[in-house]
Coordinates of C-alpha atoms and ligand atoms in Angstrom, one line a residue:
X88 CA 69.8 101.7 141.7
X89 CA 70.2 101.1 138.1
X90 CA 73.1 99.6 136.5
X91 CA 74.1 102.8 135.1
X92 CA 73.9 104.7 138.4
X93 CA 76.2 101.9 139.9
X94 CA 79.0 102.8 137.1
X95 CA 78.5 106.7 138.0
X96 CA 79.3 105.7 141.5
X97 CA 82.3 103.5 140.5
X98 CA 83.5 106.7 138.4
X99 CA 82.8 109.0 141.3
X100 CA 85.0 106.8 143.9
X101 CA 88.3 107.3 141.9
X102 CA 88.4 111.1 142.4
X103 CA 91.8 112.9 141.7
X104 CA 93.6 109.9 140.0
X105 CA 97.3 111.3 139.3
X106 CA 97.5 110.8 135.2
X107 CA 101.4 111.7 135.5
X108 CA 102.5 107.9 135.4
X109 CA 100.6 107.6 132.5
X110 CA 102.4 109.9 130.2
X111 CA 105.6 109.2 128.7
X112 CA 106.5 113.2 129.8
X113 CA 106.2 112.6 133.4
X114 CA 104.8 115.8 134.1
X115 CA 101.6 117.3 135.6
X116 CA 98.6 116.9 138.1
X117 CA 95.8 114.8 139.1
X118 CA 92.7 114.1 137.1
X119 CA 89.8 114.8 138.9
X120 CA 88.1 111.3 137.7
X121 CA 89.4 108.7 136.3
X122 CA 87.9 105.3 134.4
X123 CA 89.2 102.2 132.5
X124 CA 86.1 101.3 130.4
X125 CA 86.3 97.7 129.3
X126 CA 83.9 97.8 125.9
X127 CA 81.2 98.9 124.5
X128 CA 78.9 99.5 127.7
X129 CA 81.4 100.5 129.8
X130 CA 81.9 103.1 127.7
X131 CA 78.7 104.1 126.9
X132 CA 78.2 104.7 130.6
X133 CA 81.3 106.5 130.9
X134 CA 80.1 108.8 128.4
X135 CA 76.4 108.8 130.2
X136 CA 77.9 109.5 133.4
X137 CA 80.3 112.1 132.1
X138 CA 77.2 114.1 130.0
X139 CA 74.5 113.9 133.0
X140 CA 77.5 115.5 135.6
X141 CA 78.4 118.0 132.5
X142 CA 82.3 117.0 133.5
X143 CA 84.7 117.3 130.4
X144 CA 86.1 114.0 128.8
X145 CA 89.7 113.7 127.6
X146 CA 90.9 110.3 126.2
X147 CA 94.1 109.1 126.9
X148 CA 95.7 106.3 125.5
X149 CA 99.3 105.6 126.0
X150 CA 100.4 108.9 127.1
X151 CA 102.7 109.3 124.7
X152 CA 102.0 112.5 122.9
X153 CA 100.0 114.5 126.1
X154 CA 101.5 117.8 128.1
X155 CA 99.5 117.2 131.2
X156 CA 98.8 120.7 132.5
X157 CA 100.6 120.7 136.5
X158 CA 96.9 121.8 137.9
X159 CA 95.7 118.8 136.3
X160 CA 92.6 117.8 134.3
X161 CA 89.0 119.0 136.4
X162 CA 87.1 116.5 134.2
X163 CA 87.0 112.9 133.1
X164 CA 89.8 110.9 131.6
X165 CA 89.2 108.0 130.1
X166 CA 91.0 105.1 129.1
X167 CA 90.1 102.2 126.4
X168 CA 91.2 98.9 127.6
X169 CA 89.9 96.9 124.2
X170 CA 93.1 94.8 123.8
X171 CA 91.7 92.4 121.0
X172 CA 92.9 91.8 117.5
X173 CA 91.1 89.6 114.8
X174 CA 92.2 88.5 110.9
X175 CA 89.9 88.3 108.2
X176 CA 91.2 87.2 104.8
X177 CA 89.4 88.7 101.9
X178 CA 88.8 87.3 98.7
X179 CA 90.8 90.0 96.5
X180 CA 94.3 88.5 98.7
X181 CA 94.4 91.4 101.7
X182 CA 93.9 90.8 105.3
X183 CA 91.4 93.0 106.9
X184 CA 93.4 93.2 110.7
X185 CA 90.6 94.6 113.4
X186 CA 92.6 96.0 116.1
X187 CA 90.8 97.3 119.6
X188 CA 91.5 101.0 120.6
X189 CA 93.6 99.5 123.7
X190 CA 96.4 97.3 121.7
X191 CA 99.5 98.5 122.4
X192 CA 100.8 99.8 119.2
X193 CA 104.1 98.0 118.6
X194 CA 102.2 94.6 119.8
X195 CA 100.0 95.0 116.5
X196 CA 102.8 95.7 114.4
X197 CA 105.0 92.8 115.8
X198 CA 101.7 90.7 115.6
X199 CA 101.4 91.6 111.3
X200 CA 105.2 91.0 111.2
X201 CA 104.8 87.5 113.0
X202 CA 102.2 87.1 110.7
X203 CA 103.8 87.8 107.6
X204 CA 101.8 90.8 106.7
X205 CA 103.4 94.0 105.2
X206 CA 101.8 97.2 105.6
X207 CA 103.1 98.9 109.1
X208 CA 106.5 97.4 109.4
X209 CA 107.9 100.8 109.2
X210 CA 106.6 102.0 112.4
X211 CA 108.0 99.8 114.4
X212 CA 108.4 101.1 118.1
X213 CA 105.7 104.4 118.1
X214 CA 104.9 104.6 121.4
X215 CA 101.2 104.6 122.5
X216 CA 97.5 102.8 121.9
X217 CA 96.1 101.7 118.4
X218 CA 93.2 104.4 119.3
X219 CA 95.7 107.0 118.5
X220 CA 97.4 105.8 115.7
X221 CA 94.5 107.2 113.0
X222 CA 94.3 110.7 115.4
X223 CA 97.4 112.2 113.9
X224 CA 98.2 109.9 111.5
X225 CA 101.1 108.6 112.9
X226 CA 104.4 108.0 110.5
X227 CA 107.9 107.1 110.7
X228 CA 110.3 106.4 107.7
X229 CA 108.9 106.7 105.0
X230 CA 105.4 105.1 105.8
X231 CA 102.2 106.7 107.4
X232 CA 99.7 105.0 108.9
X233 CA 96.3 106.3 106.8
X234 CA 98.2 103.9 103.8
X235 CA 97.3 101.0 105.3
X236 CA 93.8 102.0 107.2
X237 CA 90.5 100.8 105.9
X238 CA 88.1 101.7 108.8
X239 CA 88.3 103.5 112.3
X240 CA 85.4 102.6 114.0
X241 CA 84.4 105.1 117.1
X242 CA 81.5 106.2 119.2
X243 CA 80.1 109.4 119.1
X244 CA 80.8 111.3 122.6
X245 CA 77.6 113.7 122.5
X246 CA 74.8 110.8 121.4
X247 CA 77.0 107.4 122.2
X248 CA 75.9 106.3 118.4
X249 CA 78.8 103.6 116.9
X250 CA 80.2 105.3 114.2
X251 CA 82.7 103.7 111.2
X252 CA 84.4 106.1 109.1
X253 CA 86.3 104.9 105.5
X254 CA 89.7 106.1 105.6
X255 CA 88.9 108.5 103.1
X256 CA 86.6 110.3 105.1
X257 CA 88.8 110.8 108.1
X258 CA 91.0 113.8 106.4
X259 CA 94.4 112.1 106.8
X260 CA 97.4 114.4 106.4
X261 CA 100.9 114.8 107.3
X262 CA 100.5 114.1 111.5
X263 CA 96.8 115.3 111.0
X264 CA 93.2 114.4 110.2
X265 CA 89.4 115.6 110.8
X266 CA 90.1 113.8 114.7
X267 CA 92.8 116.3 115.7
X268 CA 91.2 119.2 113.4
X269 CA 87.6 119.7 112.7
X270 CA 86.6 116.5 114.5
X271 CA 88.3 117.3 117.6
X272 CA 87.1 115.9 120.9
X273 CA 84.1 114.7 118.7
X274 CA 84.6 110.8 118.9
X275 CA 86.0 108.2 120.8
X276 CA 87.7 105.6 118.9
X277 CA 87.0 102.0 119.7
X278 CA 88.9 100.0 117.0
X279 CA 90.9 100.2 113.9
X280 CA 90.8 98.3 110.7
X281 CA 94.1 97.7 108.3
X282 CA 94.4 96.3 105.1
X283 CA 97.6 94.2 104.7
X284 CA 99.5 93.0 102.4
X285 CA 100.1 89.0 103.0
X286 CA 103.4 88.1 101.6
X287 CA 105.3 91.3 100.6
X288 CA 108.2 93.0 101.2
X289 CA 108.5 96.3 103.3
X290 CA 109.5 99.4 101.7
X291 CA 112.5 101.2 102.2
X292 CA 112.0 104.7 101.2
X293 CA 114.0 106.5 104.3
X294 CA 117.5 107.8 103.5
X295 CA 118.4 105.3 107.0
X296 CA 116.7 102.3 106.1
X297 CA 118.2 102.7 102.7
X298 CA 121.8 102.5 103.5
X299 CA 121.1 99.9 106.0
X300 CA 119.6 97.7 103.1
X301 CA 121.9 99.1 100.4
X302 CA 121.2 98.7 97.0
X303 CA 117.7 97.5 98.1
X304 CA 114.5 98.8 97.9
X305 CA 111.9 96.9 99.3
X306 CA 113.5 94.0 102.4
X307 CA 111.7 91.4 104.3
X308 CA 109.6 92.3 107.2
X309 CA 111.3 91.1 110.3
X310 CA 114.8 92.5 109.5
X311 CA 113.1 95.7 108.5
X312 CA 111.2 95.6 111.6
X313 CA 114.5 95.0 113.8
X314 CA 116.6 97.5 111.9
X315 CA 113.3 100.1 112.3
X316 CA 113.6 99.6 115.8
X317 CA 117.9 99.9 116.2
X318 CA 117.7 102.9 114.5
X319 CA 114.9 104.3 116.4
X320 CA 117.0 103.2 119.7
X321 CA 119.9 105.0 118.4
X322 CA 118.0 108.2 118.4
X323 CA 116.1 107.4 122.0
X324 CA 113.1 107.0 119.8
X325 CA 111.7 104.0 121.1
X326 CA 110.4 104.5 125.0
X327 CA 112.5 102.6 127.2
X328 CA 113.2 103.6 131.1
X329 CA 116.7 103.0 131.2
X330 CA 117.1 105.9 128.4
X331 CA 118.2 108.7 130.2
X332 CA 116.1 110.7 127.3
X333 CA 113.1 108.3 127.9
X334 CA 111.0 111.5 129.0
X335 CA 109.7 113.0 126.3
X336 CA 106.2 112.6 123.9
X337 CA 108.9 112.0 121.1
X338 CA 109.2 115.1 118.7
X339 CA 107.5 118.0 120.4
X340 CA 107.4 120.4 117.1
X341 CA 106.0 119.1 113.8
X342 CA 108.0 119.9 111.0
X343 CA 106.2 123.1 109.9
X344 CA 105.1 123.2 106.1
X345 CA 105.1 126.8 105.0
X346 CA 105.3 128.8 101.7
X347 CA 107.7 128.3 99.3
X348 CA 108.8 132.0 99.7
X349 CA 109.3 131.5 103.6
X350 CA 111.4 128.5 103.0
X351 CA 113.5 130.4 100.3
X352 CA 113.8 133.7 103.4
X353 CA 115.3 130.4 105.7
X354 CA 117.2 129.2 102.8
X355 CA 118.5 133.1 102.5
X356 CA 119.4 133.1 106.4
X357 CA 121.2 130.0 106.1
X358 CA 123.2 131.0 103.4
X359 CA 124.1 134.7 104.8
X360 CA 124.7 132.8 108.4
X361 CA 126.6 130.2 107.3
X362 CA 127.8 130.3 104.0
X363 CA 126.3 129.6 100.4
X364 CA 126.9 126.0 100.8
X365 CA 124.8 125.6 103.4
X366 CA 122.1 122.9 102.9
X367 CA 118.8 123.4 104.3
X368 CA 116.6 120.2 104.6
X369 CA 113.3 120.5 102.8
X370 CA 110.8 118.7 100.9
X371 CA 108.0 120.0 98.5
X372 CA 104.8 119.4 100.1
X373 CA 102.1 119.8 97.5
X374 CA 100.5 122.8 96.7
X375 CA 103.1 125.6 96.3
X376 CA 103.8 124.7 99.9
X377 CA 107.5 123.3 101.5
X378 CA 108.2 121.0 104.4
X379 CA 111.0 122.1 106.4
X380 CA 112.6 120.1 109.3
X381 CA 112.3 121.5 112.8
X382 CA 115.3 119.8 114.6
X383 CA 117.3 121.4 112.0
X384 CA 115.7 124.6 112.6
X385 CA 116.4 124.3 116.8
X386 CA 118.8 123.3 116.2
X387 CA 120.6 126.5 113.7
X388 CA 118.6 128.6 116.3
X389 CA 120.9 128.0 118.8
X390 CA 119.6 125.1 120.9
X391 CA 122.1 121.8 120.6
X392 CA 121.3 118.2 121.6
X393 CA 121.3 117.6 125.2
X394 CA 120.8 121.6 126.2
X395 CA 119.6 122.4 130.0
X396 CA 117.0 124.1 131.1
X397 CA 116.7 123.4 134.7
X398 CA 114.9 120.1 134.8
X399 CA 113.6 120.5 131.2
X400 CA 115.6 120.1 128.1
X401 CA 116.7 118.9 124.7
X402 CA 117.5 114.8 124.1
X403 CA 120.7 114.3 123.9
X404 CA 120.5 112.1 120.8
X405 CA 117.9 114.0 119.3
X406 CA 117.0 118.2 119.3
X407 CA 113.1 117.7 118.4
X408 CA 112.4 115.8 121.6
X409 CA 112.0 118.3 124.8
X410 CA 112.5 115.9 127.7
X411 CA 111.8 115.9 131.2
X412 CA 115.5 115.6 132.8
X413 CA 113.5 114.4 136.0
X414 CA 110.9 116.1 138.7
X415 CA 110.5 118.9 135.9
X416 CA 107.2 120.5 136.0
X417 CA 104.5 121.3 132.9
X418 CA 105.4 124.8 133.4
X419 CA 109.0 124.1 132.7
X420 CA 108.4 122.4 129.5
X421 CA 106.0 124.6 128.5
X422 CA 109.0 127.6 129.4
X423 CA 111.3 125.7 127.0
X424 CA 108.8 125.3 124.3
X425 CA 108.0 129.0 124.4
X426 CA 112.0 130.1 124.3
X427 CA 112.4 127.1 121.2
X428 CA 109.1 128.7 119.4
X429 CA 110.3 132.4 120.0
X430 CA 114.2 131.7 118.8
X431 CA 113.0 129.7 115.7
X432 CA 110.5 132.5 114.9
X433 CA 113.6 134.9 115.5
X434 CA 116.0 133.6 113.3
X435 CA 114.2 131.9 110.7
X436 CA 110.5 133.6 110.4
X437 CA 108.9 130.0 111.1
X438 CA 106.1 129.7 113.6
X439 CA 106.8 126.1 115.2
X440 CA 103.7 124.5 116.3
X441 CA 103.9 121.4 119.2
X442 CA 102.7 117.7 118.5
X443 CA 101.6 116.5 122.0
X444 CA 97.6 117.2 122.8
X445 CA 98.0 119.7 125.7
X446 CA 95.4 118.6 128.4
X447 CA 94.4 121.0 131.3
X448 CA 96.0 124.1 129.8
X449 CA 93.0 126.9 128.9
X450 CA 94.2 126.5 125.2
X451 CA 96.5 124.9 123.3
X452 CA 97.1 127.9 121.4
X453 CA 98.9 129.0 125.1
X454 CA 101.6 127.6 122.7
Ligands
FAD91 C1 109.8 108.1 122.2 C2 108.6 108.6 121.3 C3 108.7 108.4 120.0 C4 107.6 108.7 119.2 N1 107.8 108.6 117.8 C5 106.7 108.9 117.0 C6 106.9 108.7 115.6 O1 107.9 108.2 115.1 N2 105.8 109.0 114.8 C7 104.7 109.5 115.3 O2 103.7 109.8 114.5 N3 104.5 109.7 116.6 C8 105.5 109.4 117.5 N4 105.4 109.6 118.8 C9 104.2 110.2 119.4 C10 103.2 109.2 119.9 O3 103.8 108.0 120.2 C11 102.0 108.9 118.9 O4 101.4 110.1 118.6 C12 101.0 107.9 119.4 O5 100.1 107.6 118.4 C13 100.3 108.4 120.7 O6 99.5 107.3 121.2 P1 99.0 107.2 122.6 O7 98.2 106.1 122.8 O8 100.1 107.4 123.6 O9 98.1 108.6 122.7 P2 98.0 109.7 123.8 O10 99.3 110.3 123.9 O11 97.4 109.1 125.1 O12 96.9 110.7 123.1 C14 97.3 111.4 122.0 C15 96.0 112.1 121.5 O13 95.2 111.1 120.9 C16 93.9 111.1 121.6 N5 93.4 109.8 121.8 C17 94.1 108.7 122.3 N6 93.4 107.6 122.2 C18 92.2 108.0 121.7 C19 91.0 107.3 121.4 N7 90.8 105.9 121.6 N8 89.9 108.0 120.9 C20 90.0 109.3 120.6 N9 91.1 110.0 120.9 C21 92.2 109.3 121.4 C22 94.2 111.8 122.9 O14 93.0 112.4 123.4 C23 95.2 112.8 122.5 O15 94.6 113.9 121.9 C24 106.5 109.3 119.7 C25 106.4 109.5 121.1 C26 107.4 109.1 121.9 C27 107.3 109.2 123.4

């Protein structure tokens, strides 16, 4: 038996590993195999084993932004356990930071605090696996992660060939790129490279951070970081078991960008609802287009902070996280979600589309 048959045989042992513990949510079935591939030939043969049996592959990192369907995943899931982080000074003064797909996130960005490096301060206490970070391009007051990537290094799934993309070729959005769009379910990612900034002040461009830091625009790294992470707190934001809210995949809509004549029709409903004072949070988004916020549109649609429905509901801190009161299925998330999406669409004409990855589900457009 070859090496490689021996790892299929590992895989083939773990059958119907339950994924729900691994998934900030809390909700859903069993995967039908499961596999923690330690490197570069583990997952290769992973990926081998996984091709040859024509199973399906889904990645999971932390679990932090997954709906696990409740009949489970009927294919491979596979998790990156690459914990290592390197430094490279370069000659033009940046630090080149290599970061393996399996760091916890906010252990890399308390590592480039420690180390007096600016560059991801701001997103102190995101949940999840470095892997992820480039997928949506995560961000969080006032910074997004695709500013400070140089590299995301990643194997391709259908031919196992190593892979390094520039950031610039990686389509990097607002909580997108080519990974979750045109890329999709294309490549694993291995490792991520950052350029930091040795020596410099964090920014403070979030309305929050600002009055924390009046007057200020830029403060040092480690009080950023620890006021990042109160505030976050404050809004059951970071994951933490003892938060009643702690069940969630954090915002569950992104805040939909639409027209600028569909944001003036919300602005118009606001103002015949409510009054002409009525301010409506958005933000011009390039293009002709506007970003609107979606807790503020669940919110005016009739859903408040901490509503019930049956074991699902809204944070109590926070109307854009859909939580998992406890023992709620996928199905009753899913129920919420739809009622949200339908009530938005009602009152405001605004399609809200989710965040989290939706695994098991025949499409995510079931949305
Ligand atoms: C309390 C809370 C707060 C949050 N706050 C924020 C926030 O402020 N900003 C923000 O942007 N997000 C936020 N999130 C969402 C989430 O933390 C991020 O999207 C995070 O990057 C997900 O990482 P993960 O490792 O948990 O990925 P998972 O949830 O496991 O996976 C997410 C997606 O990435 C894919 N993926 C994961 N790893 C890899 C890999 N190595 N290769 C290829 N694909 C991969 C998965 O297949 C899936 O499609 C929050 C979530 C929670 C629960």
């Amino acid at each position: 038996m070859t090496h490689q048959e021996g790892t299929a045989l590992k895989i083939a042992d773990q059958i119907r590993q339950n994924v729900r513990p691994f998934t900030t949510l809390d909700v859903g079935g069993a995967a039908r195999w499961f596999v923690r591939a330690h490197g570069a030939q583990e997952l290769a043969q992973a990926l081998t084993w996984a091709k040859s049996h024509q199973v399906p592959v889904f990645v999971l990192g932390g679990g932090s932004n997954v709906l696990m369907a409740d009949a489970g995943f009927d294919g491979l899931v596979l998790q990156l356990a690459d914990h290592h982080i390197e430094i490279q000074h370069t000659d033009d003064g940046r630090c080149l930071v290599h970061a393996g797909a399996g760091v916890v996130w906010d252990e890399l960005v308390d590592f480039a605090v420690t180390h007096d490096l600016a560059g991801l301060t701001c997103l102190s206490g995101i949940p999840g696996c470095v892997g992820a970070a480039p997928i949506q391009n995560i961000g969080a007051y006032g910074q997004d992660v695709s500013e400070t990537i140089a590299q995301v290094h990643a194997v391709e799934r259908a031919t196992g060939a190593s892979r390094t993309f520039e950031a610039d070729e990686c389509g990097f959005a607002y909580r997108h790129s080519h990974f979750k769009g045109r890329w999709r379910d294309q490549f694993v990612i291995t490792a991520v490279t950052f350029a930091l900034s040795p020596g410099q002040q964090a920014p403070l461009r979030y309305r929050d951070l600002k009055e924390r830091f009046a007057g200020q625009d830029t403060a040092p790294l480690k009080e950023t970081r620890q006021a990042v992470l109160e505030i976050r707190r404050s809004k059951s934001m970071v994951y933490d078991t003892a938060d009643p809210n702690h069940r969630c995949a954090g915002s569950f809509f992104v805040n939909p960008i639409v027209a600028e004549k569909d944001a003036q029709h919300v602005v118009e409903v606001a103002q015949e609802r409510w009054g002409q004072d009525t301010p409506v949070p958005q933000y011009p988004a390039g293009q002709g287009k506007v970003k609107l916020a979606a807790g503020w549109l669940i919110e005016r649609s009739g859903f408040e902070k901490g509503h019930i429905a049956g074991r699902a509901g809204l944070s109590s801190r926070h109307c854009l996280a859909l939580i998992n009161r406890g023992g709620a299925s996928a199905a009753e998330i899913v129920a919420l979600a739809r009622t949200i999406q339908a009530q938005v669409q009602q009152t405001f004409g605004v399609q809200l589309e989710p965040e989290p990855t939706w695994v098991g589900f025949e499409s995510q457009d079931t949305a």
